[in-house]
PDB file of C-alpha atoms in Angstrom:
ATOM      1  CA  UNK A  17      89.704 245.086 176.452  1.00 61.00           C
ATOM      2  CA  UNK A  18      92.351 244.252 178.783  1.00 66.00           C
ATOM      3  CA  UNK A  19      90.073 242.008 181.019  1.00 68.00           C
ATOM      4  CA  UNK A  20      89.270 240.326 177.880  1.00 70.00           C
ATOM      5  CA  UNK A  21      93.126 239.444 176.921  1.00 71.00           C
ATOM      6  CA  UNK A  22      93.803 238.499 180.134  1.00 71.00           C
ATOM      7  CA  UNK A  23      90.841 235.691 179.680  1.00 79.00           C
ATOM      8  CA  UNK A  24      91.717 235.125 176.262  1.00 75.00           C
ATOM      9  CA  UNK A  25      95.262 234.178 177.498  1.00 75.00           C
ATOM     10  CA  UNK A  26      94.281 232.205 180.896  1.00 76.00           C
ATOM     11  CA  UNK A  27      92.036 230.056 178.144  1.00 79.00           C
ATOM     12  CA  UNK A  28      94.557 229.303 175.900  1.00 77.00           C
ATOM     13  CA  UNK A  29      96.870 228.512 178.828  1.00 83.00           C
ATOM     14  CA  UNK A  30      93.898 226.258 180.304  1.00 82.00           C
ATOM     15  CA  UNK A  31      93.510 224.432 176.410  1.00 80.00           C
ATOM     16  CA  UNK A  32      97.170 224.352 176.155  1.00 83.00           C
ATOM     17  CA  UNK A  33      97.378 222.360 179.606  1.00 84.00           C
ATOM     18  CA  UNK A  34      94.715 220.229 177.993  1.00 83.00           C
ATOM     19  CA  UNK A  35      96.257 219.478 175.344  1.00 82.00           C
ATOM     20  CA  UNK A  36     100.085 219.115 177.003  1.00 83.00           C
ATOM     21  CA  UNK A  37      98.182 216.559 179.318  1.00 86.00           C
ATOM     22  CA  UNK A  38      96.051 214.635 176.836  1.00 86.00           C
ATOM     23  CA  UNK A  39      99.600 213.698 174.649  1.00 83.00           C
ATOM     24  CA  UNK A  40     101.137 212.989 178.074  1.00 85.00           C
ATOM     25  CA  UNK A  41      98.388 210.569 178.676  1.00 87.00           C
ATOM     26  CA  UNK A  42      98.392 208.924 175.031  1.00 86.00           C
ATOM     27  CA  UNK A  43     102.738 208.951 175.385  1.00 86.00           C
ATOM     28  CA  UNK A  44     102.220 207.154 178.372  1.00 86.00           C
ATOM     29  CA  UNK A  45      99.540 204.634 177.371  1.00 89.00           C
ATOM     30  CA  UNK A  46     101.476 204.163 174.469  1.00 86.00           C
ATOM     31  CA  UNK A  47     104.356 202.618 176.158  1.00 91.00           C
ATOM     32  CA  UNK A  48     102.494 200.673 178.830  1.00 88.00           C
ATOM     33  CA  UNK A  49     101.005 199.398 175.453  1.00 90.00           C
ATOM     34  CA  UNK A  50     104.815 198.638 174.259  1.00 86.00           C
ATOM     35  CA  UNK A  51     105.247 197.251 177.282  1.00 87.00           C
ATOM     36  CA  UNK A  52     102.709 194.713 177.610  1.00 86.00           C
ATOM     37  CA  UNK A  53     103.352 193.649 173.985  1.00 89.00           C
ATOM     38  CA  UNK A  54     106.636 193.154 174.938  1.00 90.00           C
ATOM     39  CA  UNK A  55     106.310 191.034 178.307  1.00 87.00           C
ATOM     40  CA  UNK A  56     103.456 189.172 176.401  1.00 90.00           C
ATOM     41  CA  UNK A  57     105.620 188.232 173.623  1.00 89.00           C
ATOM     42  CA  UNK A  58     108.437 187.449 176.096  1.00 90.00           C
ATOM     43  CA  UNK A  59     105.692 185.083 178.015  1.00 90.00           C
ATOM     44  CA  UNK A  60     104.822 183.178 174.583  1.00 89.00           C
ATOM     45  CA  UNK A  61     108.775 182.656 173.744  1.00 91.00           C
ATOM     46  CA  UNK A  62     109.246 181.077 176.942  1.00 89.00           C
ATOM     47  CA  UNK A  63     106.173 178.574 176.690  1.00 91.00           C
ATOM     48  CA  UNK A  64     107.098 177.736 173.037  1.00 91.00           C
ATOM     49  CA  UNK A  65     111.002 177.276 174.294  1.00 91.00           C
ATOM     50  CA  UNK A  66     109.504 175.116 176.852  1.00 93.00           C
ATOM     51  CA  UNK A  67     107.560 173.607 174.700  1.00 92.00           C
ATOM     52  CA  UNK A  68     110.089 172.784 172.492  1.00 91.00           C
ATOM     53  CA  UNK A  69     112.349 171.000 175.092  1.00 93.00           C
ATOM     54  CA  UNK A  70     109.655 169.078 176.281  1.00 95.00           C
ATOM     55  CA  UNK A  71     108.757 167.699 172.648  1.00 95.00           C
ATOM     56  CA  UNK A  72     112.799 167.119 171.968  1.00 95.00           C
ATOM     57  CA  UNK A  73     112.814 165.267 175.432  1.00 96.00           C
ATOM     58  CA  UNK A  74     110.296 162.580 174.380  1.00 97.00           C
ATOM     59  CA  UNK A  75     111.595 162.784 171.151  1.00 97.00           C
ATOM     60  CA  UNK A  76     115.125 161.666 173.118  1.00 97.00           C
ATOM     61  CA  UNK A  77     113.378 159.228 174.979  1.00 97.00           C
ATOM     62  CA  UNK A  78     111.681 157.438 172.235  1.00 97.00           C
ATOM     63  CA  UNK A  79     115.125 157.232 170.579  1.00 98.00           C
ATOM     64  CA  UNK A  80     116.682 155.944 173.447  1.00 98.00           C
ATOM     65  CA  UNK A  81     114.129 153.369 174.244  1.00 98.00           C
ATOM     66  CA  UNK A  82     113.534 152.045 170.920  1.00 98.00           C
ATOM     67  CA  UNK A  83     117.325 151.592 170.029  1.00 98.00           C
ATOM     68  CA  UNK A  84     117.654 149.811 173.610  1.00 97.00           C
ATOM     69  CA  UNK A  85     114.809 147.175 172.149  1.00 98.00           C
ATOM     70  CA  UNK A  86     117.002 147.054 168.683  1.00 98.00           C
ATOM     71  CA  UNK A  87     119.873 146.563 170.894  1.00 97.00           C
ATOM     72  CA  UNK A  88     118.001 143.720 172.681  1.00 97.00           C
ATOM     73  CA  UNK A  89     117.221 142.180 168.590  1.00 97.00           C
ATOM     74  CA  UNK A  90     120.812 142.370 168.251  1.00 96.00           C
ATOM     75  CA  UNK A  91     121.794 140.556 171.291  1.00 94.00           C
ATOM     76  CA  UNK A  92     119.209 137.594 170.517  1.00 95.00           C
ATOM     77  CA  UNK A  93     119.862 137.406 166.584  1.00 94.00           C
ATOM     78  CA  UNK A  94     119.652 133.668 166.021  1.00 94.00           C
ATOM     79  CA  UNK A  95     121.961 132.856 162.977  1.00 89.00           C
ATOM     80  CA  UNK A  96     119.699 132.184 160.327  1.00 92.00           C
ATOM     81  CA  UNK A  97     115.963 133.042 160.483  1.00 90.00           C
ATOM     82  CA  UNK A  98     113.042 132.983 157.966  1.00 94.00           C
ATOM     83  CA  UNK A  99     110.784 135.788 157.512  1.00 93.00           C
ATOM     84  CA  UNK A 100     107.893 134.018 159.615  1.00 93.00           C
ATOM     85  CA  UNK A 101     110.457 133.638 162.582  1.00 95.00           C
ATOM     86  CA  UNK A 102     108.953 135.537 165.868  1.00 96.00           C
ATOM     87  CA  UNK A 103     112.393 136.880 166.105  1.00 96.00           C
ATOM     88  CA  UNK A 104     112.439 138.393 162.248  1.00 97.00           C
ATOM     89  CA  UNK A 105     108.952 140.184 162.721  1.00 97.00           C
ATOM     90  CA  UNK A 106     109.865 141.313 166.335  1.00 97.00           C
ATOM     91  CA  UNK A 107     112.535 142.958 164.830  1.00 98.00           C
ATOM     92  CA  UNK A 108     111.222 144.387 161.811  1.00 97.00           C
ATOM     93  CA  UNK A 109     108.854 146.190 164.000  1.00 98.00           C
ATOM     94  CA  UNK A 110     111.324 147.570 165.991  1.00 98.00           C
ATOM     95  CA  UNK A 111     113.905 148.651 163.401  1.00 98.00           C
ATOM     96  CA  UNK A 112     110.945 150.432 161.376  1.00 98.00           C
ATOM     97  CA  UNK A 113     110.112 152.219 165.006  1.00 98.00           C
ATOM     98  CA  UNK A 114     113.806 153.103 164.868  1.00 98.00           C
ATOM     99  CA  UNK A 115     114.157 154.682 161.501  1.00 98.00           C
ATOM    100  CA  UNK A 116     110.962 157.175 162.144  1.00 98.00           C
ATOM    101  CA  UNK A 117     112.291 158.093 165.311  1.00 98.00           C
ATOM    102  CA  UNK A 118     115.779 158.465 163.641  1.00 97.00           C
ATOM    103  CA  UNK A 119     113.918 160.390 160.873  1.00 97.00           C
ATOM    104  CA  UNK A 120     112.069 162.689 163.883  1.00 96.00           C
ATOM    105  CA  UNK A 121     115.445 164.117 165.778  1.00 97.00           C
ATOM    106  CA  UNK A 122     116.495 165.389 162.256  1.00 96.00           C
ATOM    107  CA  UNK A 123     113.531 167.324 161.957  1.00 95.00           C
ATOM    108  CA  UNK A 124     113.547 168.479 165.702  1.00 94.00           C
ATOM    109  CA  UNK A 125     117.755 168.581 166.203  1.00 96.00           C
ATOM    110  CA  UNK A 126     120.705 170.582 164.922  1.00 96.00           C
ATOM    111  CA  UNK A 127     122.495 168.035 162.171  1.00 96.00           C
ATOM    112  CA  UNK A 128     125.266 167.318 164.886  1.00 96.00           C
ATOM    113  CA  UNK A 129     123.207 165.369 167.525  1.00 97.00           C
ATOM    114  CA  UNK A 130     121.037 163.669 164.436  1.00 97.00           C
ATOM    115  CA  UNK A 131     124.619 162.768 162.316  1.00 97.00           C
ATOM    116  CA  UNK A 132     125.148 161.094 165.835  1.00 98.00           C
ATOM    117  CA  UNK A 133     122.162 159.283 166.317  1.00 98.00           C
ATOM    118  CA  UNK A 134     122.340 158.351 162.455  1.00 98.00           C
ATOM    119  CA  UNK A 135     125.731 156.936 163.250  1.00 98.00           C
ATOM    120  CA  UNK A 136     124.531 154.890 165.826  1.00 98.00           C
ATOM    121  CA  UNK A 137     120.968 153.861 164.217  1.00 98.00           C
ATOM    122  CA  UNK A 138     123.586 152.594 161.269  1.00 97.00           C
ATOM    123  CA  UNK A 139     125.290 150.770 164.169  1.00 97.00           C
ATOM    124  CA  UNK A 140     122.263 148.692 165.382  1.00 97.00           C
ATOM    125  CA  UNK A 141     121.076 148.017 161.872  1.00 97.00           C
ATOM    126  CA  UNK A 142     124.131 146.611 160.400  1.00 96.00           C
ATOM    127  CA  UNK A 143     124.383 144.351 163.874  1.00 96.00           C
ATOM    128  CA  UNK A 144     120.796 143.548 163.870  1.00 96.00           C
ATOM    129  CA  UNK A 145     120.481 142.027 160.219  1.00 96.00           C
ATOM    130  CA  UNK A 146     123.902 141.421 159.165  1.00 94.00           C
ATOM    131  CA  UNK A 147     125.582 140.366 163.153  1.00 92.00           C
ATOM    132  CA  UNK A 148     129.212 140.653 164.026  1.00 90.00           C
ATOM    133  CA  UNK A 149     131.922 138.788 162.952  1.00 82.00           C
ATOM    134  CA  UNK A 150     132.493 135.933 165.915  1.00 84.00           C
ATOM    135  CA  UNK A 151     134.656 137.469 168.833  1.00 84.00           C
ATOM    136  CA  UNK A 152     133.209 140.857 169.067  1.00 90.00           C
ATOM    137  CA  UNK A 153     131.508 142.152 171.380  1.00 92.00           C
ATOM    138  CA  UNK A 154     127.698 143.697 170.364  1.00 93.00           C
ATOM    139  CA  UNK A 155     128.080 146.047 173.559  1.00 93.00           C
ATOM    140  CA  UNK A 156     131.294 146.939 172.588  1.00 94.00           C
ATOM    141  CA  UNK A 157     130.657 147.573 168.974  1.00 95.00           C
ATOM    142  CA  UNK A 158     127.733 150.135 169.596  1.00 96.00           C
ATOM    143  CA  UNK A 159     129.625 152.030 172.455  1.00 96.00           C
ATOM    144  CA  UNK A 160     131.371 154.568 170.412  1.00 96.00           C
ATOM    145  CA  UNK A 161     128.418 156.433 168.374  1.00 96.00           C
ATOM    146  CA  UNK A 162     126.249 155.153 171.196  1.00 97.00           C
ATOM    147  CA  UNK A 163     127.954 157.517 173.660  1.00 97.00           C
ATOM    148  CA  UNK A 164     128.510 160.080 170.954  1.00 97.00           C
ATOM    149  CA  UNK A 165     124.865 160.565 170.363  1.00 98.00           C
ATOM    150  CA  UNK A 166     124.402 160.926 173.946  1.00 97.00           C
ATOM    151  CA  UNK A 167     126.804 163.742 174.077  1.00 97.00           C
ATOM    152  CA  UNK A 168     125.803 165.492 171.285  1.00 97.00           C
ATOM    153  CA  UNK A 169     121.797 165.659 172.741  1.00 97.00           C
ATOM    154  CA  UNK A 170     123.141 166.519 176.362  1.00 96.00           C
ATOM    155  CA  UNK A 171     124.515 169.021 174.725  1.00 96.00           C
ATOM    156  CA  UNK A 172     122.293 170.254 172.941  1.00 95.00           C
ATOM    157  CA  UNK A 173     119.315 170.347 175.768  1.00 93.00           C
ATOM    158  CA  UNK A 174     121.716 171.654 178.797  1.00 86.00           C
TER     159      UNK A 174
END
């Protein structure tokens, strides 16, 4: 009877090893599970950050470029034009270009750097269509919120 205890015991010390390493094993699968979720998750946060800058970055560009061509309209405004002048449909085309690309950094930007590139989109309009009173200086006129965008979207992306 003893011999048989003595088994009886050595088995449930055996099973009970069994068991103590089969939750060891699942404790430790379980958090190399945790932490592959988490490095995988970290992984797609980066790419979508870095996706993000890179669609904010054109975004900046097309801004920039387009409001340089406006800039251009504003410098060669004739005084008086008809709505069949090259120069008029030039420019309507580019002003339109403009105002989506205006419309594009507010859905992609904090309100600061669009408010600033609103500012300045104001700027070239009112210069393009309306001009500037004679003695003033186009350049001069859209330096302030031209700069102040540029700030605001440095920034923003540094």
């Amino acid at each position: 009877m003893i011999g048989m205890a003595g088994q009886v015991w050595v088995s449930l010390i055996s099973l009970g090893g069994v068991v103590l390493g089969g939750v060891l094993s699942y404790l430790v699968q379980h958090r190399t599970q945790l932490s592959a979720e988490r490095a995988e998750q970290q992984r797609q946060r980066i790419a979508l950050s870095e996706t993000r800058r890179a669609e904010r970055l054109a975004l900046l560009e097309r801004f920039i470029e387009v409001s340089a061509e406006a800039e251009r309209c504003a410098y060669t405004r004739p005084s008086e034009w008809e709505d069949t002048d090259d120069w008029y449909l030039t420019t309507r085309d580019v002003m339109y270009r403009l105002w989506v690309a205006d419309r594009l950094l507010r859905i992609q930007f904090p309100l600061t750097v669009h408010d600033a590139a609103h500012a300045h989109f104001l700027d070239l309009n009112r210069t393009v269509w309306r001009g500037l009173p004679d003695g003033e200086s186009v350049r001069d006129y859209l330096e302030g919120n031209r700069s102040a965008f540029l700030d605001a979207a440095r920034e923003v992306m540094g």
